[in-house]
Short mmCIF file of C-alpha atoms in Angstrom, two decimals:
data_model
loop_
_atom_site.label_atom_id
_atom_site.label_comp_id
_atom_site.label_asym_id
_atom_site.label_seq_id
_atom_site.Cartn_x
_atom_site.Cartn_y
_atom_site.Cartn_z
CA UNK M 20 144.89 -45.06 49.92
CA UNK M 21 148.01 -46.97 48.43
CA UNK M 22 150.46 -45.35 46.35
CA UNK M 23 149.80 -45.82 42.70
CA UNK M 24 151.62 -48.34 40.62
CA UNK M 25 151.57 -45.99 37.65
CA UNK M 26 150.31 -42.57 36.70
CA UNK M 27 148.44 -42.17 33.40
CA UNK M 28 148.52 -38.64 32.07
CA UNK M 29 146.01 -36.96 29.65
CA UNK M 30 147.71 -34.29 27.58
CA UNK M 31 145.33 -31.78 26.43
CA UNK M 32 143.80 -29.55 29.10
CA UNK M 33 145.55 -31.62 31.78
CA UNK M 34 149.30 -31.24 31.13
CA UNK M 35 149.15 -28.59 28.27
CA UNK M 36 146.75 -25.74 28.08
CA UNK M 37 145.33 -26.65 24.63
CA UNK M 38 141.64 -27.05 25.02
CA UNK M 39 140.72 -23.63 24.08
CA UNK M 40 143.12 -23.73 21.16
CA UNK M 41 141.32 -26.96 20.17
CA UNK M 42 138.08 -25.43 20.48
CA UNK M 43 138.97 -22.30 18.41
CA UNK M 44 140.52 -24.68 15.71
CA UNK M 45 137.18 -26.55 15.39
CA UNK M 46 135.08 -23.51 15.53
CA UNK M 47 137.07 -21.86 12.67
CA UNK M 48 136.79 -25.10 10.66
CA UNK M 49 133.15 -25.63 11.19
CA UNK M 50 132.48 -21.98 10.17
CA UNK M 51 134.21 -22.49 6.90
CA UNK M 52 131.30 -24.98 6.26
CA UNK M 53 128.70 -22.70 7.38
CA UNK M 54 128.26 -24.13 10.88
CA UNK M 55 128.62 -22.15 14.09
CA UNK M 56 129.46 -24.52 17.08
CA UNK M 57 127.80 -24.09 20.46
CA UNK M 58 129.70 -24.25 23.75
CA UNK M 59 127.82 -27.56 24.40
CA UNK M 60 129.10 -29.02 21.00
CA UNK M 61 132.65 -28.04 21.69
CA UNK M 62 132.34 -29.92 25.08
CA UNK M 63 131.33 -33.05 23.25
CA UNK M 64 134.40 -32.64 21.01
CA UNK M 65 136.68 -32.31 23.99
CA UNK M 66 139.09 -35.13 24.67
CA UNK M 67 138.38 -37.11 21.53
CA UNK M 68 140.43 -38.27 18.53
CA UNK M 69 140.69 -35.73 15.60
CA UNK M 70 138.87 -38.16 13.17
CA UNK M 71 136.19 -38.79 15.72
CA UNK M 72 135.73 -34.91 16.12
CA UNK M 73 135.53 -34.65 12.39
CA UNK M 74 132.85 -37.44 12.11
CA UNK M 75 130.76 -35.78 14.88
CA UNK M 76 130.76 -32.55 13.09
CA UNK M 77 129.61 -34.11 9.83
CA UNK M 78 126.44 -35.08 11.75
CA UNK M 79 125.85 -31.57 12.90
CA UNK M 80 126.16 -30.25 9.35
CA UNK M 81 123.00 -29.59 7.39
CA UNK M 82 124.62 -30.69 4.02
CA UNK M 83 126.54 -33.87 3.25
CA UNK M 84 130.26 -33.22 3.90
CA UNK M 85 132.87 -36.08 4.05
CA UNK M 86 134.82 -36.01 7.30
CA UNK M 87 138.07 -35.97 5.30
CA UNK M 88 137.11 -32.57 3.79
CA UNK M 89 136.84 -31.20 7.30
CA UNK M 90 140.07 -32.80 8.46
CA UNK M 91 141.84 -31.13 5.52
CA UNK M 92 140.75 -27.78 6.36
CA UNK M 93 141.30 -28.27 10.19
CA UNK M 94 144.91 -29.53 9.82
CA UNK M 95 146.73 -26.23 9.07
CA UNK M 96 144.55 -24.23 11.44
CA UNK M 97 145.22 -26.66 14.31
CA UNK M 98 148.94 -26.83 13.60
CA UNK M 99 149.24 -22.99 13.65
CA UNK M 100 147.27 -22.75 17.02
CA UNK M 101 148.69 -25.70 18.94
CA UNK M 102 152.24 -24.54 18.43
CA UNK M 103 151.45 -21.81 21.08
CA UNK M 104 150.47 -24.19 23.70
CA UNK M 105 151.66 -23.78 27.41
CA UNK M 106 152.13 -26.05 30.38
CA UNK M 107 149.16 -26.16 32.73
CA UNK M 108 149.93 -24.88 36.20
CA UNK M 109 151.56 -27.68 38.41
CA UNK M 110 151.93 -29.94 35.59
CA UNK M 111 155.68 -29.78 35.40
CA UNK M 112 156.13 -30.24 39.09
CA UNK M 113 153.73 -33.29 39.12
CA UNK M 114 155.58 -35.16 36.26
CA UNK M 115 158.96 -34.35 37.78
CA UNK M 116 157.84 -35.69 41.21
CA UNK M 117 156.66 -38.90 39.54
CA UNK M 118 159.81 -39.26 37.86
CA UNK M 119 161.88 -38.78 41.08
CA UNK M 120 159.79 -41.17 42.97
CA UNK M 121 160.28 -43.69 40.10
CA UNK M 122 156.45 -44.04 39.54
CA UNK M 123 155.96 -45.50 35.98
CA UNK M 124 154.24 -43.08 33.84
CA UNK M 125 152.32 -43.09 30.39
CA UNK M 126 150.70 -40.39 28.25
CA UNK M 127 147.25 -41.40 27.15
CA UNK M 128 146.09 -38.83 24.70
CA UNK M 129 143.80 -38.57 21.62
CA UNK M 130 146.22 -36.84 19.67
CA UNK M 131 148.05 -38.42 16.72
CA UNK M 132 151.74 -38.59 16.36
CA UNK M 133 152.09 -35.42 14.09
CA UNK M 134 149.75 -33.43 16.57
CA UNK M 135 151.71 -34.56 19.67
CA UNK M 136 155.07 -33.43 18.10
CA UNK M 137 153.74 -29.97 17.37
CA UNK M 138 152.43 -29.51 20.80
CA UNK M 139 155.28 -31.03 22.84
CA UNK M 140 158.44 -29.95 20.99
CA UNK M 141 158.51 -26.67 23.15
CA UNK M 142 158.05 -28.81 26.27
CA UNK M 143 161.16 -31.01 26.96
CA UNK M 144 159.92 -32.04 30.44
CA UNK M 145 157.38 -34.26 28.67
CA UNK M 146 160.18 -36.50 27.64
CA UNK M 147 160.20 -37.86 31.19
CA UNK M 148 157.05 -39.56 30.04
CA UNK M 149 158.49 -42.30 27.76
CA UNK M 150 155.34 -44.61 27.31
CA UNK M 151 152.71 -43.27 25.19
CA UNK M 152 149.37 -44.28 23.93
CA UNK M 153 148.30 -42.06 21.02
CA UNK M 154 144.91 -41.48 19.10
CA UNK M 155 146.43 -43.19 15.96
CA UNK M 156 148.08 -46.06 17.93
CA UNK M 157 147.67 -49.25 15.61
CA UNK M 158 146.71 -51.30 18.68
CA UNK M 159 143.61 -49.14 19.26
CA UNK M 160 140.22 -49.81 17.72
CA UNK M 161 138.40 -47.16 19.65
CA UNK M 162 139.56 -43.92 21.26
CA UNK M 163 138.06 -42.25 24.29
CA UNK M 164 135.52 -42.62 25.88
CA UNK M 165 136.21 -46.34 25.11
CA UNK M 166 138.44 -47.90 28.04
CA UNK M 167 140.87 -49.12 25.43
CA UNK M 168 143.36 -46.29 25.66
CA UNK M 169 143.82 -46.70 29.44
CA UNK M 170 143.86 -50.49 29.12
CA UNK M 171 146.56 -50.36 26.67
CA UNK M 172 148.54 -48.01 28.70
CA UNK M 173 148.27 -50.15 31.81
CA UNK M 174 149.21 -53.10 29.68
CA UNK M 175 152.34 -51.43 28.16
CA UNK M 176 153.52 -50.59 31.68
CA UNK M 177 152.64 -54.18 32.92
CA UNK M 178 150.42 -52.99 35.69
CA UNK M 179 146.83 -53.54 36.85
CA UNK M 180 144.63 -50.75 35.74
CA UNK M 181 143.00 -50.83 39.10
CA UNK M 182 146.22 -49.74 40.74
CA UNK M 183 146.76 -46.84 38.42
CA UNK M 184 146.11 -43.26 38.85
CA UNK M 185 144.54 -41.60 35.74
CA UNK M 186 144.41 -37.80 35.32
CA UNK M 187 141.92 -36.28 33.18
CA UNK M 188 139.96 -33.06 32.39
CA UNK M 189 137.33 -34.12 29.75
CA UNK M 190 134.25 -36.21 30.16
CA UNK M 191 135.25 -38.51 27.37
CA UNK M 192 138.72 -39.00 29.05
CA UNK M 193 137.08 -39.50 32.52
CA UNK M 194 134.64 -42.22 31.21
CA UNK M 195 137.50 -43.96 29.39
CA UNK M 196 139.59 -44.21 32.68
CA UNK M 197 136.68 -45.24 34.80
CA UNK M 198 135.55 -47.96 32.48
CA UNK M 199 139.31 -49.24 32.50
CA UNK M 200 139.03 -49.44 36.38
CA UNK M 201 141.63 -46.71 37.37
CA UNK M 202 141.49 -44.28 40.15
CA UNK M 203 140.63 -41.12 38.33
CA UNK M 204 141.50 -37.41 39.14
CA UNK M 205 139.51 -34.90 37.20
CA UNK M 206 140.98 -31.47 36.67
CA UNK M 207 138.10 -28.90 36.42
CA UNK M 208 137.97 -25.12 36.44
CA UNK M 209 135.38 -24.93 39.32
CA UNK M 210 134.88 -26.71 42.56
CA UNK M 211 132.81 -29.75 42.21
CA UNK M 212 131.81 -31.41 45.67
CA UNK M 213 132.93 -34.99 45.97
CA UNK M 214 130.58 -37.40 47.50
CA UNK M 215 132.46 -38.22 50.67
CA UNK M 216 133.12 -34.70 51.91
CA UNK M 217 136.48 -34.01 53.38
CA UNK M 218 138.06 -37.48 52.50
CA UNK M 219 137.49 -36.57 48.79
CA UNK M 220 140.53 -38.67 47.62
CA UNK M 221 138.38 -41.89 48.14
CA UNK M 222 135.87 -40.78 45.70
CA UNK M 223 136.09 -42.13 42.09
CA UNK M 224 136.45 -39.75 40.11
CA UNK M 225 137.79 -37.23 42.48
CA UNK M 226 137.56 -33.56 41.37
CA UNK M 227 140.33 -30.95 41.90
CA UNK M 228 140.87 -27.59 40.63
CA UNK M 229 144.66 -27.64 40.62
CA UNK M 230 147.29 -30.28 39.80
CA UNK M 231 149.24 -29.33 43.05
CA UNK M 232 146.21 -31.08 45.03
CA UNK M 233 147.17 -34.48 43.25
CA UNK M 234 150.83 -33.84 43.92
CA UNK M 235 150.21 -33.08 47.60
CA UNK M 236 148.25 -36.39 47.93
CA UNK M 237 151.06 -38.19 46.21
CA UNK M 238 153.66 -36.82 48.50
CA UNK M 239 151.52 -37.70 51.60
CA UNK M 240 150.80 -41.26 50.71
CA UNK M 241 154.27 -41.95 49.64
CA UNK M 242 155.62 -40.77 53.10
CA UNK M 243 153.09 -43.02 54.78
#
């Protein structure tokens, strides 16, 4: 395996521990409209843009509700919860190592600019990632799981997406990065067997349970 020409990072659930907070915000919001979201429904929302989540919830509601009404209720709830976000284990070390190795980096997130500021203000280390593709980027027609976000990130860095490592935790984000042609690392809470056994890094996607596994692989191939 060759060293990546660039590393493309998701944010929520990958670098910042926000997924449970997002889920809680959407659950509270939906409940105000008389809807209790299931675990499976919350997984569907994971990794998607805020507006896409609101549109999805309108489909689950029994009554006709405009998605803008959902967004209006959701915004203050989300803002309050997401200001409490913490770094995921190994996230700071991985980003700092990429910076030290001078590997170009981009943040590829479904968060809009306002939400990004709320979540990242307590985390100055995220400023090391200067290139960013946000959910409200005017160049985007579709968010994850469309390949557009990762294709745009690769284009901004002037690299081939096939030579990029994309790091994700959600199904929507994984699908987006795979469709773009990236080598994809998926952070998950439980061990998922990769198809090629011990040489798991050759799989696409490759599943890991800790970001340090990606860091170790990066250090190894850089020495080689």
